[in-house]
PDB file of N, CA, C and O in Angstrom:
ATOM      1  N   MET M   1      31.770  25.002  20.160  1.00 66.00           N
ATOM      2  CA  MET M   1      30.208  24.235  19.971  1.00 66.00           C
ATOM      3  C   MET M   1      29.840  23.730  20.791  1.00 66.00           C
ATOM      4  O   MET M   1      30.228  22.590  21.260  1.00 66.00           O
ATOM      5  N   GLU M   2      28.484  23.646  20.879  1.00 82.00           N
ATOM      6  CA  GLU M   2      27.684  22.969  21.939  1.00 82.00           C
ATOM      7  C   GLU M   2      27.210  21.541  21.218  1.00 82.00           C
ATOM      8  O   GLU M   2      26.747  21.377  19.662  1.00 82.00           O
ATOM      9  N   SER M   3      27.076  20.954  22.265  1.00 90.00           N
ATOM     10  CA  SER M   3      26.935  19.404  21.344  1.00 90.00           C
ATOM     11  C   SER M   3      25.393  19.268  21.563  1.00 90.00           C
ATOM     12  O   SER M   3      24.532  20.204  22.000  1.00 90.00           O
ATOM     13  N   LEU M   4      25.015  18.239  20.515  1.00 89.00           N
ATOM     14  CA  LEU M   4      23.496  18.365  20.270  1.00 89.00           C
ATOM     15  C   LEU M   4      22.733  17.541  21.392  1.00 89.00           C
ATOM     16  O   LEU M   4      22.895  16.576  21.881  1.00 89.00           O
ATOM     17  N   THR M   5      21.743  18.295  21.891  1.00 95.00           N
ATOM     18  CA  THR M   5      20.485  18.104  22.948  1.00 95.00           C
ATOM     19  C   THR M   5      19.755  16.841  22.159  1.00 95.00           C
ATOM     20  O   THR M   5      19.473  16.615  21.295  1.00 95.00           O
ATOM     21  N   ILE M   6      18.694  16.193  23.353  1.00 94.00           N
ATOM     22  CA  ILE M   6      18.027  15.305  22.533  1.00 94.00           C
ATOM     23  C   ILE M   6      16.655  15.964  22.015  1.00 94.00           C
ATOM     24  O   ILE M   6      16.193  15.164  20.880  1.00 94.00           O
ATOM     25  N   ASN M   7      16.446  17.074  22.131  1.00 96.00           N
ATOM     26  CA  ASN M   7      15.179  17.965  21.553  1.00 96.00           C
ATOM     27  C   ASN M   7      16.042  18.264  20.022  1.00 96.00           C
ATOM     28  O   ASN M   7      15.095  18.388  19.184  1.00 96.00           O
ATOM     29  N   ASP M   8      17.144  18.680  19.876  1.00 95.00           N
ATOM     30  CA  ASP M   8      17.454  18.915  18.655  1.00 95.00           C
ATOM     31  C   ASP M   8      17.857  17.176  17.783  1.00 95.00           C
ATOM     32  O   ASP M   8      17.272  17.284  16.371  1.00 95.00           O
ATOM     33  N   TYR M   9      18.083  16.239  18.316  1.00 96.00           N
ATOM     34  CA  TYR M   9      17.802  14.714  17.893  1.00 96.00           C
ATOM     35  C   TYR M   9      16.413  14.415  17.435  1.00 96.00           C
ATOM     36  O   TYR M   9      15.852  13.916  16.127  1.00 96.00           O
ATOM     37  N   ARG M  10      15.403  15.046  17.975  1.00 97.00           N
ATOM     38  CA  ARG M  10      13.886  14.603  18.122  1.00 97.00           C
ATOM     39  C   ARG M  10      13.584  15.627  16.660  1.00 97.00           C
ATOM     40  O   ARG M  10      12.375  15.156  15.978  1.00 97.00           O
ATOM     41  N   SER M  11      13.943  17.042  16.761  1.00 97.00           N
ATOM     42  CA  SER M  11      13.663  17.518  15.395  1.00 97.00           C
ATOM     43  C   SER M  11      14.251  17.449  14.387  1.00 97.00           C
ATOM     44  O   SER M  11      13.769  17.252  13.189  1.00 97.00           O
ATOM     45  N   ILE M  12      15.223  16.627  14.283  1.00 97.00           N
ATOM     46  CA  ILE M  12      15.939  15.781  13.203  1.00 97.00           C
ATOM     47  C   ILE M  12      15.162  14.946  12.568  1.00 97.00           C
ATOM     48  O   ILE M  12      15.065  14.711  11.252  1.00 97.00           O
ATOM     49  N   ILE M  13      14.946  14.056  13.612  1.00 98.00           N
ATOM     50  CA  ILE M  13      14.069  12.682  13.309  1.00 98.00           C
ATOM     51  C   ILE M  13      12.825  13.237  12.611  1.00 98.00           C
ATOM     52  O   ILE M  13      12.181  12.435  11.562  1.00 98.00           O
ATOM     53  N   THR M  14      12.045  14.344  12.993  1.00 98.00           N
ATOM     54  CA  THR M  14      10.584  14.889  12.724  1.00 98.00           C
ATOM     55  C   THR M  14      10.603  15.165  11.206  1.00 98.00           C
ATOM     56  O   THR M  14       9.834  14.803  10.464  1.00 98.00           O
ATOM     57  N   VAL M  15      12.103  15.792  10.980  1.00 98.00           N
ATOM     58  CA  VAL M  15      12.204  16.320   9.690  1.00 98.00           C
ATOM     59  C   VAL M  15      12.232  15.579   8.730  1.00 98.00           C
ATOM     60  O   VAL M  15      11.930  15.083   7.813  1.00 98.00           O
ATOM     61  N   CYS M  16      12.747  14.393   9.095  1.00 98.00           N
ATOM     62  CA  CYS M  16      13.614  13.296   8.028  1.00 98.00           C
ATOM     63  C   CYS M  16      12.131  12.443   7.807  1.00 98.00           C
ATOM     64  O   CYS M  16      11.996  12.097   6.904  1.00 98.00           O
ATOM     65  N   GLY M  17      11.179  12.431   9.007  1.00 98.00           N
ATOM     66  CA  GLY M  17      10.227  11.678   9.057  1.00 98.00           C
ATOM     67  C   GLY M  17       9.408  12.169   7.729  1.00 98.00           C
ATOM     68  O   GLY M  17       8.279  11.709   7.069  1.00 98.00           O
ATOM     69  N   LEU M  18       8.824  13.351   7.981  1.00 98.00           N
ATOM     70  CA  LEU M  18       7.906  14.274   7.344  1.00 98.00           C
ATOM     71  C   LEU M  18       8.389  14.132   5.764  1.00 98.00           C
ATOM     72  O   LEU M  18       7.734  13.940   4.692  1.00 98.00           O
ATOM     73  N   LEU M  19       9.473  14.070   5.640  1.00 98.00           N
ATOM     74  CA  LEU M  19      10.285  14.274   4.571  1.00 98.00           C
ATOM     75  C   LEU M  19      10.047  12.885   3.554  1.00 98.00           C
ATOM     76  O   LEU M  19       9.821  12.722   2.592  1.00 98.00           O
ATOM     77  N   CYS M  20      10.577  11.972   4.130  1.00 98.00           N
ATOM     78  CA  CYS M  20      10.094  10.550   3.839  1.00 98.00           C
ATOM     79  C   CYS M  20       8.521  10.407   3.411  1.00 98.00           C
ATOM     80  O   CYS M  20       7.822  10.037   2.494  1.00 98.00           O
ATOM     81  N   PHE M  21       7.603  10.941   4.328  1.00 98.00           N
ATOM     82  CA  PHE M  21       6.096  10.990   4.273  1.00 98.00           C
ATOM     83  C   PHE M  21       6.034  11.448   2.764  1.00 98.00           C
ATOM     84  O   PHE M  21       5.212  11.265   2.170  1.00 98.00           O
ATOM     85  N   LEU M  22       6.594  13.213   2.657  1.00 98.00           N
ATOM     86  CA  LEU M  22       5.989  13.681   1.361  1.00 98.00           C
ATOM     87  C   LEU M  22       6.637  12.894   0.125  1.00 98.00           C
ATOM     88  O   LEU M  22       6.069  13.122  -0.599  1.00 98.00           O
ATOM     89  N   VAL M  23       7.913  12.124   0.169  1.00 96.00           N
ATOM     90  CA  VAL M  23       8.672  11.372  -0.723  1.00 96.00           C
ATOM     91  C   VAL M  23       7.497  10.498  -1.201  1.00 96.00           C
ATOM     92  O   VAL M  23       7.124  10.233  -2.384  1.00 96.00           O
ATOM     93  N   ILE M  24       7.080   9.845  -0.358  1.00 94.00           N
ATOM     94  CA  ILE M  24       6.015   8.355  -0.376  1.00 94.00           C
ATOM     95  C   ILE M  24       4.671   9.062  -0.902  1.00 94.00           C
ATOM     96  O   ILE M  24       4.284   8.371  -2.012  1.00 94.00           O
ATOM     97  N   CYS M  25       4.150   9.806  -0.742  1.00 93.00           N
ATOM     98  CA  CYS M  25       3.140  10.783  -1.221  1.00 93.00           C
ATOM     99  C   CYS M  25       3.218  11.223  -2.829  1.00 93.00           C
ATOM    100  O   CYS M  25       2.155  10.534  -3.339  1.00 93.00           O
ATOM    101  N   PHE M  26       4.598  11.511  -2.856  1.00 93.00           N
ATOM    102  CA  PHE M  26       4.493  12.227  -4.263  1.00 93.00           C
ATOM    103  C   PHE M  26       4.633  10.944  -5.085  1.00 93.00           C
ATOM    104  O   PHE M  26       4.059  10.887  -6.180  1.00 93.00           O
ATOM    105  N   TRP M  27       5.399   9.799  -4.773  1.00 89.00           N
ATOM    106  CA  TRP M  27       5.480   8.580  -5.679  1.00 89.00           C
ATOM    107  C   TRP M  27       4.066   8.162  -5.769  1.00 89.00           C
ATOM    108  O   TRP M  27       3.723   7.482  -6.515  1.00 89.00           O
ATOM    109  N   ALA M  28       3.325   8.200  -4.639  1.00 87.00           N
ATOM    110  CA  ALA M  28       2.074   7.186  -4.459  1.00 87.00           C
ATOM    111  C   ALA M  28       1.154   8.046  -5.894  1.00 87.00           C
ATOM    112  O   ALA M  28       0.108   7.439  -6.347  1.00 87.00           O
ATOM    113  N   TYR M  29       1.142   9.310  -5.506  1.00 87.00           N
ATOM    114  CA  TYR M  29       0.207  10.025  -6.509  1.00 87.00           C
ATOM    115  C   TYR M  29       0.696  10.506  -7.897  1.00 87.00           C
ATOM    116  O   TYR M  29      -0.110  10.867  -7.977  1.00 87.00           O
ATOM    117  N   HIS M  30       1.601  10.098  -8.377  1.00 86.00           N
ATOM    118  CA  HIS M  30       2.413  10.108  -9.554  1.00 86.00           C
ATOM    119  C   HIS M  30       1.745   9.731 -10.511  1.00 86.00           C
ATOM    120  O   HIS M  30       1.657   8.497 -10.241  1.00 86.00           O
ATOM    121  N   LYS M  31       1.628  10.259 -11.798  1.00 83.00           N
ATOM    122  CA  LYS M  31       0.660   9.717 -12.409  1.00 83.00           C
ATOM    123  C   LYS M  31       1.509   8.389 -13.635  1.00 83.00           C
ATOM    124  O   LYS M  31       0.914   7.812 -13.649  1.00 83.00           O
ATOM    125  N   GLN M  32       2.663   8.477 -13.361  1.00 85.00           N
ATOM    126  CA  GLN M  32       3.754   7.043 -13.846  1.00 85.00           C
ATOM    127  C   GLN M  32       3.017   6.112 -12.959  1.00 85.00           C
ATOM    128  O   GLN M  32       3.252   4.998 -13.391  1.00 85.00           O
ATOM    129  N   SER M  33       2.952   6.450 -11.964  1.00 82.00           N
ATOM    130  CA  SER M  33       2.463   5.144 -10.614  1.00 82.00           C
ATOM    131  C   SER M  33       1.248   4.784 -10.755  1.00 82.00           C
ATOM    132  O   SER M  33       0.705   3.686 -10.637  1.00 82.00           O
ATOM    133  N   GLN M  34       0.144   5.139 -11.539  1.00 85.00           N
ATOM    134  CA  GLN M  34      -1.012   4.851 -11.518  1.00 85.00           C
ATOM    135  C   GLN M  34      -1.337   3.729 -12.142  1.00 85.00           C
ATOM    136  O   GLN M  34      -2.131   2.985 -11.806  1.00 85.00           O
ATOM    137  N   SER M  35      -0.581   3.512 -13.478  1.00 85.00           N
ATOM    138  CA  SER M  35      -1.246   2.137 -14.043  1.00 85.00           C
ATOM    139  C   SER M  35      -0.507   1.065 -13.247  1.00 85.00           C
ATOM    140  O   SER M  35      -1.345   0.003 -13.482  1.00 85.00           O
ATOM    141  N   GLY M  36       0.485   0.958 -12.843  1.00 86.00           N
ATOM    142  CA  GLY M  36       0.611  -0.090 -11.952  1.00 86.00           C
ATOM    143  C   GLY M  36      -0.212  -0.603 -10.696  1.00 86.00           C
ATOM    144  O   GLY M  36      -0.716  -1.728 -10.599  1.00 86.00           O
ATOM    145  N   PHE M  37      -0.491   0.838 -10.163  1.00 86.00           N
ATOM    146  CA  PHE M  37      -1.447   0.461  -9.495  1.00 86.00           C
ATOM    147  C   PHE M  37      -2.902  -0.100  -9.695  1.00 86.00           C
ATOM    148  O   PHE M  37      -3.724  -0.895  -9.120  1.00 86.00           O
ATOM    149  N   ASP M  38      -3.267   0.697 -10.743  1.00 87.00           N
ATOM    150  CA  ASP M  38      -4.460   0.091 -11.591  1.00 87.00           C
ATOM    151  C   ASP M  38      -4.447  -1.330 -11.782  1.00 87.00           C
ATOM    152  O   ASP M  38      -5.299  -2.283 -11.750  1.00 87.00           O
ATOM    153  N   GLN M  39      -3.291  -2.001 -12.306  1.00 88.00           N
ATOM    154  CA  GLN M  39      -3.209  -3.551 -12.514  1.00 88.00           C
ATOM    155  C   GLN M  39      -2.951  -4.597 -11.515  1.00 88.00           C
ATOM    156  O   GLN M  39      -3.532  -5.350 -11.343  1.00 88.00           O
ATOM    157  N   ALA M  40      -2.606  -3.733  -9.942  1.00 87.00           N
ATOM    158  CA  ALA M  40      -2.489  -4.430  -8.851  1.00 87.00           C
ATOM    159  C   ALA M  40      -3.909  -4.256  -8.496  1.00 87.00           C
ATOM    160  O   ALA M  40      -4.335  -5.507  -7.637  1.00 87.00           O
ATOM    161  N   ALA M  41      -5.045  -3.353  -8.706  1.00 87.00           N
ATOM    162  CA  ALA M  41      -6.151  -3.292  -8.197  1.00 87.00           C
ATOM    163  C   ALA M  41      -6.874  -4.404  -8.954  1.00 87.00           C
ATOM    164  O   ALA M  41      -7.958  -4.828  -8.445  1.00 87.00           O
ATOM    165  N   ASN M  42      -6.645  -4.385 -10.236  1.00 88.00           N
ATOM    166  CA  ASN M  42      -7.448  -5.493 -10.751  1.00 88.00           C
ATOM    167  C   ASN M  42      -7.006  -7.000 -10.744  1.00 88.00           C
ATOM    168  O   ASN M  42      -7.744  -7.933 -10.942  1.00 88.00           O
ATOM    169  N   ILE M  43      -6.396  -7.255 -10.252  1.00 87.00           N
ATOM    170  CA  ILE M  43      -5.597  -8.793 -10.045  1.00 87.00           C
ATOM    171  C   ILE M  43      -6.593  -9.606  -9.615  1.00 87.00           C
ATOM    172  O   ILE M  43      -7.053 -10.971  -9.849  1.00 87.00           O
ATOM    173  N   PRO M  44      -7.162  -9.365  -8.481  1.00 85.00           N
ATOM    174  CA  PRO M  44      -8.530 -10.128  -7.581  1.00 85.00           C
ATOM    175  C   PRO M  44      -9.446 -10.081  -8.844  1.00 85.00           C
ATOM    176  O   PRO M  44     -10.278 -11.537  -8.962  1.00 85.00           O
ATOM    177  N   LEU M  45     -10.039  -9.484  -9.721  1.00 84.00           N
ATOM    178  CA  LEU M  45     -10.868  -9.487 -10.762  1.00 84.00           C
ATOM    179  C   LEU M  45     -10.491 -10.227 -11.743  1.00 84.00           C
ATOM    180  O   LEU M  45     -11.514 -10.523 -12.593  1.00 84.00           O
ATOM    181  N   ASN M  46      -9.447 -10.380 -12.142  1.00 83.00           N
ATOM    182  CA  ASN M  46      -8.650 -10.843 -13.435  1.00 83.00           C
ATOM    183  C   ASN M  46      -8.865 -12.604 -13.264  1.00 83.00           C
ATOM    184  O   ASN M  46      -8.530 -13.508 -13.842  1.00 83.00           O
ATOM    185  N   ASP M  47      -8.947 -13.094 -12.083  1.00 73.00           N
ATOM    186  CA  ASP M  47      -8.800 -14.738 -11.738  1.00 73.00           C
ATOM    187  C   ASP M  47      -9.927 -15.318 -12.118  1.00 73.00           C
ATOM    188  O   ASP M  47     -11.309 -15.439 -11.213  1.00 73.00           O
ATOM    189  N   ASP M  48      -9.878 -15.852 -13.215  1.00 70.00           N
ATOM    190  CA  ASP M  48     -11.313 -16.574 -14.193  1.00 70.00           C
ATOM    191  C   ASP M  48     -11.228 -17.955 -13.854  1.00 70.00           C
ATOM    192  O   ASP M  48     -12.119 -18.859 -14.169  1.00 70.00           O
ATOM    193  N   ASP M  49     -10.313 -18.544 -12.960  1.00 65.00           N
ATOM    194  CA  ASP M  49      -9.590 -20.041 -12.866  1.00 65.00           C
ATOM    195  C   ASP M  49     -10.710 -20.600 -11.876  1.00 65.00           C
ATOM    196  O   ASP M  49     -10.658 -22.077 -11.837  1.00 65.00           O
ATOM    197  N   VAL M  50     -11.510 -20.052 -11.186  1.00 58.00           N
ATOM    198  CA  VAL M  50     -11.883 -20.283  -9.986  1.00 58.00           C
ATOM    199  C   VAL M  50     -13.244 -20.932 -10.652  1.00 58.00           C
ATOM    200  O   VAL M  50     -14.633 -20.366 -11.022  1.00 58.00           O
ATOM    201  N   VAL M  51     -13.742 -22.203 -10.341  1.00 61.00           N
ATOM    202  CA  VAL M  51     -14.771 -22.885 -10.887  1.00 61.00           C
ATOM    203  C   VAL M  51     -15.380 -23.707  -9.677  1.00 61.00           C
ATOM    204  O   VAL M  51     -15.026 -24.653  -8.969  1.00 61.00           O
ATOM    205  N   LEU M  52     -16.631 -23.648  -9.570  1.00 61.00           N
ATOM    206  CA  LEU M  52     -17.402 -24.415  -8.037  1.00 61.00           C
ATOM    207  C   LEU M  52     -17.692 -25.852  -9.172  1.00 61.00           C
ATOM    208  O   LEU M  52     -18.122 -26.062  -9.843  1.00 61.00           O
ATOM    209  N   SER M  53     -17.289 -26.945  -8.023  1.00 65.00           N
ATOM    210  CA  SER M  53     -17.433 -27.946  -8.431  1.00 65.00           C
ATOM    211  C   SER M  53     -19.132 -28.387  -8.154  1.00 65.00           C
ATOM    212  O   SER M  53     -19.787 -27.785  -7.227  1.00 65.00           O
ATOM    213  N   ASP M  54     -19.529 -29.342  -8.464  1.00 65.00           N
ATOM    214  CA  ASP M  54     -20.905 -29.958  -8.132  1.00 65.00           C
ATOM    215  C   ASP M  54     -21.136 -30.079  -6.582  1.00 65.00           C
ATOM    216  O   ASP M  54     -22.154 -30.365  -5.810  1.00 65.00           O
ATOM    217  N   ASN M  55     -20.096 -30.453  -5.940  1.00 65.00           N
ATOM    218  CA  ASN M  55     -20.155 -30.830  -4.532  1.00 65.00           C
ATOM    219  C   ASN M  55     -20.057 -29.541  -3.568  1.00 65.00           C
ATOM    220  O   ASN M  55     -21.096 -29.675  -2.677  1.00 65.00           O
ATOM    221  N   ASP M  56     -19.677 -28.719  -4.192  1.00 56.00           N
ATOM    222  CA  ASP M  56     -19.899 -27.581  -3.297  1.00 56.00           C
ATOM    223  C   ASP M  56     -21.163 -27.028  -3.541  1.00 56.00           C
ATOM    224  O   ASP M  56     -21.893 -26.348  -2.723  1.00 56.00           O
ATOM    225  N   ASP M  57     -21.854 -27.080  -4.524  1.00 54.00           N
ATOM    226  CA  ASP M  57     -23.518 -26.721  -5.039  1.00 54.00           C
ATOM    227  C   ASP M  57     -23.992 -27.959  -4.080  1.00 54.00           C
ATOM    228  O   ASP M  57     -25.060 -26.942  -3.344  1.00 54.00           O
ATOM    229  N   LYS M  58     -23.935 -29.119  -3.807  1.00 54.00           N
ATOM    230  CA  LYS M  58     -24.849 -29.769  -3.285  1.00 54.00           C
ATOM    231  C   LYS M  58     -24.752 -29.288  -1.542  1.00 54.00           C
ATOM    232  O   LYS M  58     -25.587 -29.301  -0.798  1.00 54.00           O
ATOM    233  N   LYS M  59     -23.466 -28.704  -1.025  1.00 54.00           N
ATOM    234  CA  LYS M  59     -23.497 -28.694   0.492  1.00 54.00           C
ATOM    235  C   LYS M  59     -24.109 -27.413   0.314  1.00 54.00           C
ATOM    236  O   LYS M  59     -24.812 -26.953   1.835  1.00 54.00           O
ATOM    237  N   THR M  60     -24.113 -26.361  -0.246  1.00 57.00           N
ATOM    238  CA  THR M  60     -24.521 -25.137   0.136  1.00 57.00           C
ATOM    239  C   THR M  60     -25.920 -25.321   0.379  1.00 57.00           C
ATOM    240  O   THR M  60     -26.708 -24.890   0.707  1.00 57.00           O
ATOM    241  N   LYS M  61     -26.475 -25.829  -0.948  1.00 55.00           N
ATOM    242  CA  LYS M  61     -28.215 -26.071  -1.184  1.00 55.00           C
ATOM    243  C   LYS M  61     -28.461 -26.784   0.258  1.00 55.00           C
ATOM    244  O   LYS M  61     -29.557 -26.438   0.658  1.00 55.00           O
ATOM    245  N   ASN M  62     -27.909 -27.986   0.833  1.00 55.00           N
ATOM    246  CA  ASN M  62     -28.445 -28.390   2.107  1.00 55.00           C
ATOM    247  C   ASN M  62     -28.555 -28.004   2.933  1.00 55.00           C
ATOM    248  O   ASN M  62     -28.805 -28.343   4.248  1.00 55.00           O
ATOM    249  N   SER M  63     -27.382 -27.035   3.410  1.00 51.00           N
ATOM    250  CA  SER M  63     -27.133 -26.265   4.336  1.00 51.00           C
ATOM    251  C   SER M  63     -28.042 -25.773   4.911  1.00 51.00           C
ATOM    252  O   SER M  63     -29.198 -25.047   4.409  1.00 51.00           O
TER     253      SER M  63
END
């Protein structure tokens, strides 16, 4: 039996990379993952604790 050449290794790595890409795409677009992604997308919008102080308003008006 012949030993594997560099091109054989390149082909194996390419196929493994393609399989990993397809698995990640399937995971990302699967309906069960959508609710978690929707929650993560709304995190910046849910931050209600930010309040401007009077000093911040005066700095922006005088600038």
